[in-house]
mmCIF file of C-alpha atoms in Angstrom:
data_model
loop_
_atom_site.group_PDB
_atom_site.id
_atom_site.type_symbol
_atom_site.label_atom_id
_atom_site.label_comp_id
_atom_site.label_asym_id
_atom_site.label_seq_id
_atom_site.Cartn_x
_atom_site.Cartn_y
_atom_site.Cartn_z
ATOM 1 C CA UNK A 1 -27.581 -1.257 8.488
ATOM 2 C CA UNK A 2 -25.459 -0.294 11.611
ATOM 3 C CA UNK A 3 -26.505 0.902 14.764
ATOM 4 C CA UNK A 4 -24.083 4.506 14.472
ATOM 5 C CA UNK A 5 -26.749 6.384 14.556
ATOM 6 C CA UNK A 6 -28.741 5.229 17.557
ATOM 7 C CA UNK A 7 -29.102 7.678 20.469
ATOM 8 C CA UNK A 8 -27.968 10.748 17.872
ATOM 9 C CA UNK A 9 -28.930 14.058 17.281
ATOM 10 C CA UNK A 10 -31.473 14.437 14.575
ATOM 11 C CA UNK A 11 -31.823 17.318 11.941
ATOM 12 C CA UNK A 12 -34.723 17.004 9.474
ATOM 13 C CA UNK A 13 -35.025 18.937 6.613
ATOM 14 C CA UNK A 14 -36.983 19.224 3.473
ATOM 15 C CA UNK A 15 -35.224 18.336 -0.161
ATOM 16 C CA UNK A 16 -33.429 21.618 -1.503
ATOM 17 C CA UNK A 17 -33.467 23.165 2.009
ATOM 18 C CA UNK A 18 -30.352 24.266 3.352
ATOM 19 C CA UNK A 19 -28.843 22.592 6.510
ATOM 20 C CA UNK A 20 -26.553 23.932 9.401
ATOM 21 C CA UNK A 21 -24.928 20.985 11.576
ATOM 22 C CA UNK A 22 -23.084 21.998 14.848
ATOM 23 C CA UNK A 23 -20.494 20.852 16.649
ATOM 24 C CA UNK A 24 -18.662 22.028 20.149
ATOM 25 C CA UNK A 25 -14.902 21.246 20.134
ATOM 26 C CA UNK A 26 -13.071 20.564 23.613
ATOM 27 C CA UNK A 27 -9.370 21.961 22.717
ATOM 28 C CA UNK A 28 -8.713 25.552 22.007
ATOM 29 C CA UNK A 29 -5.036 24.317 20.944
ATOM 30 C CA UNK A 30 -6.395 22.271 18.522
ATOM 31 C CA UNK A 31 -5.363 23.211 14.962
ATOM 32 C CA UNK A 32 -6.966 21.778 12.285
ATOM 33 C CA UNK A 33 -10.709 20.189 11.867
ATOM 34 C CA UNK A 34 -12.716 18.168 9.769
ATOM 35 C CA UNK A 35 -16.054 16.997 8.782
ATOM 36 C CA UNK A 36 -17.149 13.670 7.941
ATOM 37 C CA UNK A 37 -20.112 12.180 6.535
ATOM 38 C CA UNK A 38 -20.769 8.286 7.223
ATOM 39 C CA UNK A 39 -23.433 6.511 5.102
ATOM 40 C CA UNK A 40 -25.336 3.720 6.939
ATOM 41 C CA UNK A 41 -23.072 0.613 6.932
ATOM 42 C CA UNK A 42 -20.162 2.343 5.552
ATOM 43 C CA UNK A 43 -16.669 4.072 6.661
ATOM 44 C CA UNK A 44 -16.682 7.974 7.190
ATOM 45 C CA UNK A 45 -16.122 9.786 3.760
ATOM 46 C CA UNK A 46 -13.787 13.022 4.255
ATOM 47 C CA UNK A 47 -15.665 16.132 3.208
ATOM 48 C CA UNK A 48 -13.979 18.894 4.078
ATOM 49 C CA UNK A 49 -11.189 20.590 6.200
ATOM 50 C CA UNK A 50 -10.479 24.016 7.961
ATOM 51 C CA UNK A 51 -7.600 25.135 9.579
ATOM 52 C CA UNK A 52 -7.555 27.117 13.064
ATOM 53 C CA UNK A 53 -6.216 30.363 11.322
ATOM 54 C CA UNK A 54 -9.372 30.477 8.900
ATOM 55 C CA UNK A 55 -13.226 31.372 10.120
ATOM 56 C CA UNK A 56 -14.249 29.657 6.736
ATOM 57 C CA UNK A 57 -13.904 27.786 4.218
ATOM 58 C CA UNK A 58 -15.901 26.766 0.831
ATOM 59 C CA UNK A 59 -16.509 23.657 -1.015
ATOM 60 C CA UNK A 60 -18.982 22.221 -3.768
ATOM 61 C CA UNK A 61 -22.778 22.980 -1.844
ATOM 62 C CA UNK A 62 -20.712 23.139 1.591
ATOM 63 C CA UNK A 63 -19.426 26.059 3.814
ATOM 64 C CA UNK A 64 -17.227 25.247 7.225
ATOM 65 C CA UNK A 65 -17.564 28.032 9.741
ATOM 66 C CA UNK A 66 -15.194 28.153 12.708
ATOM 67 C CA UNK A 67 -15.980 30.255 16.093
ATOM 68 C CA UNK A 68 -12.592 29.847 17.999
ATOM 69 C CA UNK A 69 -14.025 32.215 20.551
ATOM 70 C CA UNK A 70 -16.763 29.641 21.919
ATOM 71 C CA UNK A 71 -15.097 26.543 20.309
ATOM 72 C CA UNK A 72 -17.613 25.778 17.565
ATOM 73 C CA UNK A 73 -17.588 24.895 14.200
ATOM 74 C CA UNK A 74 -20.559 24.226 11.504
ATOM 75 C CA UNK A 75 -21.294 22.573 8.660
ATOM 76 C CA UNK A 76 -23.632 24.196 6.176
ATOM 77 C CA UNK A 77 -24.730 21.905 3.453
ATOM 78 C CA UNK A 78 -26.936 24.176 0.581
ATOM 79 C CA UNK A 79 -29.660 22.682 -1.335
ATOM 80 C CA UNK A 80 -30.037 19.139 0.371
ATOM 81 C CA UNK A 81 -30.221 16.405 -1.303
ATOM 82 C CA UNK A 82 -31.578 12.664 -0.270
ATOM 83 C CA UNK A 83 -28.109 11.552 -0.988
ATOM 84 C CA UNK A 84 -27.431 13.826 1.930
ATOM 85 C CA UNK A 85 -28.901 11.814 4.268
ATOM 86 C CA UNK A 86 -25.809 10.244 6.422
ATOM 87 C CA UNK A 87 -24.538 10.854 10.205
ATOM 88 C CA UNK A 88 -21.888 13.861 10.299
ATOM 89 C CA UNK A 89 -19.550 14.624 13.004
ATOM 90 C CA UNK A 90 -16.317 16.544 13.321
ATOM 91 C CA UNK A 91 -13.029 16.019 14.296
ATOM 92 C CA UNK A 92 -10.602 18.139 16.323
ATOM 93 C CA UNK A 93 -6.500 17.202 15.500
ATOM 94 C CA UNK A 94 -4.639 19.340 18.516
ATOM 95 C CA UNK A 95 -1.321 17.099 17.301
ATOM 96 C CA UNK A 96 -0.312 14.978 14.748
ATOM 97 C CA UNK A 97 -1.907 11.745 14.304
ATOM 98 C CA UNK A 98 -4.478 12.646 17.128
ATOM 99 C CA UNK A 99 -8.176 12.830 15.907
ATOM 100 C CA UNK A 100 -11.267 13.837 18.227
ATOM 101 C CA UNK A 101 -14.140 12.459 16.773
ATOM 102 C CA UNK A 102 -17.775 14.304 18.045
ATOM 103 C CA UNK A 103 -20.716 11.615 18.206
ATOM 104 C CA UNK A 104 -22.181 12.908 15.233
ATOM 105 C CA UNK A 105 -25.595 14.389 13.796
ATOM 106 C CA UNK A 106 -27.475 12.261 11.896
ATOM 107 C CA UNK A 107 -29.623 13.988 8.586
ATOM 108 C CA UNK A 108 -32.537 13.093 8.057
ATOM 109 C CA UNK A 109 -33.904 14.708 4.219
ATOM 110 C CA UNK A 110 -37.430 14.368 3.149
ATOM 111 C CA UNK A 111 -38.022 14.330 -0.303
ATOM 112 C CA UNK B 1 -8.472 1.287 -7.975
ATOM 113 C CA UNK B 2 -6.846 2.886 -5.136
ATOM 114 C CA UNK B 3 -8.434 2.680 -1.418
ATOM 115 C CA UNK B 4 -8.571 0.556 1.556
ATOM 116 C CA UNK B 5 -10.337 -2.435 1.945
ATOM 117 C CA UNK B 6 -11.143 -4.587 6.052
ATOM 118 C CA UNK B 7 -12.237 -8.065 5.473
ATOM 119 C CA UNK B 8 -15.098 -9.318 6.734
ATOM 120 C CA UNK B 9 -17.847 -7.085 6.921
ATOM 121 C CA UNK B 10 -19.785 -9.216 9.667
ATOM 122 C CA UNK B 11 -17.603 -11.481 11.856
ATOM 123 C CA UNK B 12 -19.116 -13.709 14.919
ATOM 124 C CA UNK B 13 -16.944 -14.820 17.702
ATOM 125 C CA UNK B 14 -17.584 -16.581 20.949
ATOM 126 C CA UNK B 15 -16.842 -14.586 24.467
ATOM 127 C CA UNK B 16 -12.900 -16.034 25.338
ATOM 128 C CA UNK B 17 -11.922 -16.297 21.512
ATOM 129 C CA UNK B 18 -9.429 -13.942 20.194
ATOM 130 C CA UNK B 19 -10.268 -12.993 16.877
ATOM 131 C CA UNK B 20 -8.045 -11.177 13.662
ATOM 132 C CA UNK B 21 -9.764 -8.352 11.424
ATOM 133 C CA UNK B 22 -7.938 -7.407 8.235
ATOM 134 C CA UNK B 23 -6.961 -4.182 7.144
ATOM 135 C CA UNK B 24 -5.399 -3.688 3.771
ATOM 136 C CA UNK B 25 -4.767 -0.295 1.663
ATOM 137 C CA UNK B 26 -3.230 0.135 -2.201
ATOM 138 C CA UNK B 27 -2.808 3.833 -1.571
ATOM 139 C CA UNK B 28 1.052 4.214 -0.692
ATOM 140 C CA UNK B 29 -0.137 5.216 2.758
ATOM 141 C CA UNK B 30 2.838 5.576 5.347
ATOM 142 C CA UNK B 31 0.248 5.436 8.337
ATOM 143 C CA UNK B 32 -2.785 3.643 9.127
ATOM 144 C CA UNK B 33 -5.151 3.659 12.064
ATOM 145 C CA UNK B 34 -7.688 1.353 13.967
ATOM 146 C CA UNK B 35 -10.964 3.269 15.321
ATOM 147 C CA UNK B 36 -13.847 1.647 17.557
ATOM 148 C CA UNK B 37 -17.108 3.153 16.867
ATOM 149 C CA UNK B 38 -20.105 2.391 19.231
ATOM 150 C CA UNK B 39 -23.648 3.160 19.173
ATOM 151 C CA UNK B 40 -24.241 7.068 19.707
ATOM 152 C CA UNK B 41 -20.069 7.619 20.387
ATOM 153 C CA UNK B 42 -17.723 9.222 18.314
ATOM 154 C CA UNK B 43 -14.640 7.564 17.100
ATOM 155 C CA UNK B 44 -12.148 6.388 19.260
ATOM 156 C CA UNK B 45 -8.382 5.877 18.219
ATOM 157 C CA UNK B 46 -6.967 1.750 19.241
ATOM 158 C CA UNK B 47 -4.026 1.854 17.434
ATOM 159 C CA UNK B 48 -2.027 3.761 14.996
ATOM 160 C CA UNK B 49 1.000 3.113 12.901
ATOM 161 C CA UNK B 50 3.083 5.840 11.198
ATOM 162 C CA UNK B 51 5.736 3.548 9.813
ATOM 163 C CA UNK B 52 6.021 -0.215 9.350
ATOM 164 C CA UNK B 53 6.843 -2.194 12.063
ATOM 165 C CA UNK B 54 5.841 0.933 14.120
ATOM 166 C CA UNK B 55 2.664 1.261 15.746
ATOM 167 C CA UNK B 56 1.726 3.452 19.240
ATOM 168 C CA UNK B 57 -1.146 3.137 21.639
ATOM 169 C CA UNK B 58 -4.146 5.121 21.042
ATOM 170 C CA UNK B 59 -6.961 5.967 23.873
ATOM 171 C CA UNK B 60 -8.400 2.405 24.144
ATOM 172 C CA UNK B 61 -5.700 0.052 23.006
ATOM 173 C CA UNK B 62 -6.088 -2.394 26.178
ATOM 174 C CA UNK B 63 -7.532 -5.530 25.241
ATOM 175 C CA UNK B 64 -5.830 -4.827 21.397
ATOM 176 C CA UNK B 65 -2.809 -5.943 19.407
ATOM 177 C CA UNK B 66 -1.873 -4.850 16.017
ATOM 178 C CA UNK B 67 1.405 -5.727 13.726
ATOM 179 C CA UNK B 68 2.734 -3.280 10.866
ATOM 180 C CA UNK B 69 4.831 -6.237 8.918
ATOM 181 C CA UNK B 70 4.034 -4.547 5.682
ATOM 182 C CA UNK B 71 3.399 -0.969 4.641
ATOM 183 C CA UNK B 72 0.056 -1.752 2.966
ATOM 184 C CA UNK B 73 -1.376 -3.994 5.942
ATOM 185 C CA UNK B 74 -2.623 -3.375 9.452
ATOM 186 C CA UNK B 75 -4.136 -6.602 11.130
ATOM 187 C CA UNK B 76 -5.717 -5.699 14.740
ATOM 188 C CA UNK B 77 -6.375 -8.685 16.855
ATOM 189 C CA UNK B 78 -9.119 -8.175 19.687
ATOM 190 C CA UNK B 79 -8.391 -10.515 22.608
ATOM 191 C CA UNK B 80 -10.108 -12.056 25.267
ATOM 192 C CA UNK B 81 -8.811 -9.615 27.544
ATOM 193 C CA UNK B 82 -10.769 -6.812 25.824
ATOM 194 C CA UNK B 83 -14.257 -6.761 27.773
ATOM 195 C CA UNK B 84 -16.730 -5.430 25.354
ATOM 196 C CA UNK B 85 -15.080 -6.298 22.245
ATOM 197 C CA UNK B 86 -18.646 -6.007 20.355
ATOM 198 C CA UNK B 87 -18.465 -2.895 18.147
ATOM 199 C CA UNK B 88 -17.837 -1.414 14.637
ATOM 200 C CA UNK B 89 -14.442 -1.312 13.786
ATOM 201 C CA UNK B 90 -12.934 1.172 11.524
ATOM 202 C CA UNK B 91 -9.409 1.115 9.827
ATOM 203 C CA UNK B 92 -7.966 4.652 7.892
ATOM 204 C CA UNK B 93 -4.635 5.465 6.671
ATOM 205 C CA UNK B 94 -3.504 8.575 5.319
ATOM 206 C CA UNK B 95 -0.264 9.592 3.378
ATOM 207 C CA UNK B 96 2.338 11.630 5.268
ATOM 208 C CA UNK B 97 1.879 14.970 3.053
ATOM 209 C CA UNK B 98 -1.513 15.394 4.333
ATOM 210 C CA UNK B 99 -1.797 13.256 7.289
ATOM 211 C CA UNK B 100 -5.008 15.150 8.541
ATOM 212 C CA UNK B 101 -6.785 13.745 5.615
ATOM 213 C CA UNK B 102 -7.866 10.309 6.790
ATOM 214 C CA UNK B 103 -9.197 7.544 4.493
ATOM 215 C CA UNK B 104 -11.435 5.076 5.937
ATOM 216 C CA UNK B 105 -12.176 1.965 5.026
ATOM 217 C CA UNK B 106 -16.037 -0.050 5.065
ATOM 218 C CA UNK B 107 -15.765 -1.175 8.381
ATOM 219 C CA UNK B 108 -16.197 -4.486 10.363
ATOM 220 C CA UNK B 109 -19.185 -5.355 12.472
ATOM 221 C CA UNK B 110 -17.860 -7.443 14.977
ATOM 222 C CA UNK B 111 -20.307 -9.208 17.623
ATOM 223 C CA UNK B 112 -19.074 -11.569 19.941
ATOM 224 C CA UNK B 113 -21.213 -13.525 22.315
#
């Protein structure tokens, strides 16, 4: 598979366990982020988006959380899954057409 | 089926060769984008067009060329000027209602040596 997830972050968690994955943003003018989740080998898959005038936001078995005050958003994934198991990073977009991409987290589950 | 497609997965070049990676989309995308991602980095932005025959400099276009011809295709050509040219490379477009939302295609391992 590819090498993204060399040198990374590591979270381990059990099967059905939930999991929090952090991420430290750079531009306090930045309005709108987003979380991606990259398979081993493949492109980044969009998974879900918040916007700098909302603290959270709620998809299927995942919650975005956004601290504007220290710059830090999460991603909490509930019930973890094997399929789970993927590097995830965030993106900052201060202006159109200009992504920030973190260096990711990779997930490790264990069934 | 819709999405975006970068031809081939695995390419091998010599060091002084330039070399041409495909980038194709079906999904009535206005822009489209060229990433390098490297071991432990996050993504970083080559090139990006908005329109056709339209494109801008990202953060690390040196070493790069690209060519918007046609809405649904995005070549980027990595020259022998570019001094670590060895990476993953990563094409997205997205559609100009909801330009944040960034579809990526599979990727291309390139490895030049």
């Amino acid at each position: 598979g590819e090498s993204v997830g060399l040198h990374l972050p590591t979270l381990s968690v059990q099967e059905g366990d939930n999991s929090i994955i952090n991420c430290a943003y750079s531009n306090s003018a930045s309005d709108y982020f987003i979380w991606y989740k990259q398979e081993s080998g493949k492109g980044p898959q969009f998974i879900i988006d918040i916007r700098s005038n909302m603290d959270k936001r709620q998809g299927q078995r995942v919650t975005v959380l956004l601290n504007k005050t220290v710059k830090h958003l999460s991603l909490q994934i509930a019930a973890t899954q094997p399929g789970d198991s993927a590097v995830y990073f965030c993106a900052e977009i201060p202006n159109f057409n200009k992504f920030y991409f973190g260096s990711g987290t990779k997930l490790n589950v264990k069934p | 089926d819709g999405g975006i497609t970068q031809s081939p997965k695995y390419l091998f070049r010599k060091e002084g060769q330039n070399v041409t990676l495909s980038c194709e989309q079906n999904l009535n995308h206005d822009a489209m984008y060229w990433y390098r991602q490297d071991p432990g980095q996050g993504l970083r932005l080559i090139y990006y067009s908005q329109i056709v025959n339209d494109f801008q400099k990202g953060d690390i276009a040196e070493g790069y060329s690209v060519s918007r011809e046609k809405k649904e295709s995005f070549p980027l050509t990595v020259t022998s000027a570019q001094k670590n040219p060895t990476a993953f490379y990563l094409c997205a477009s997205s559609s100009g209602g909801r330009h944040y939302e960034q579809y990526f295609g599979p990727g291309t391992r390139l490895t030049v040596t």
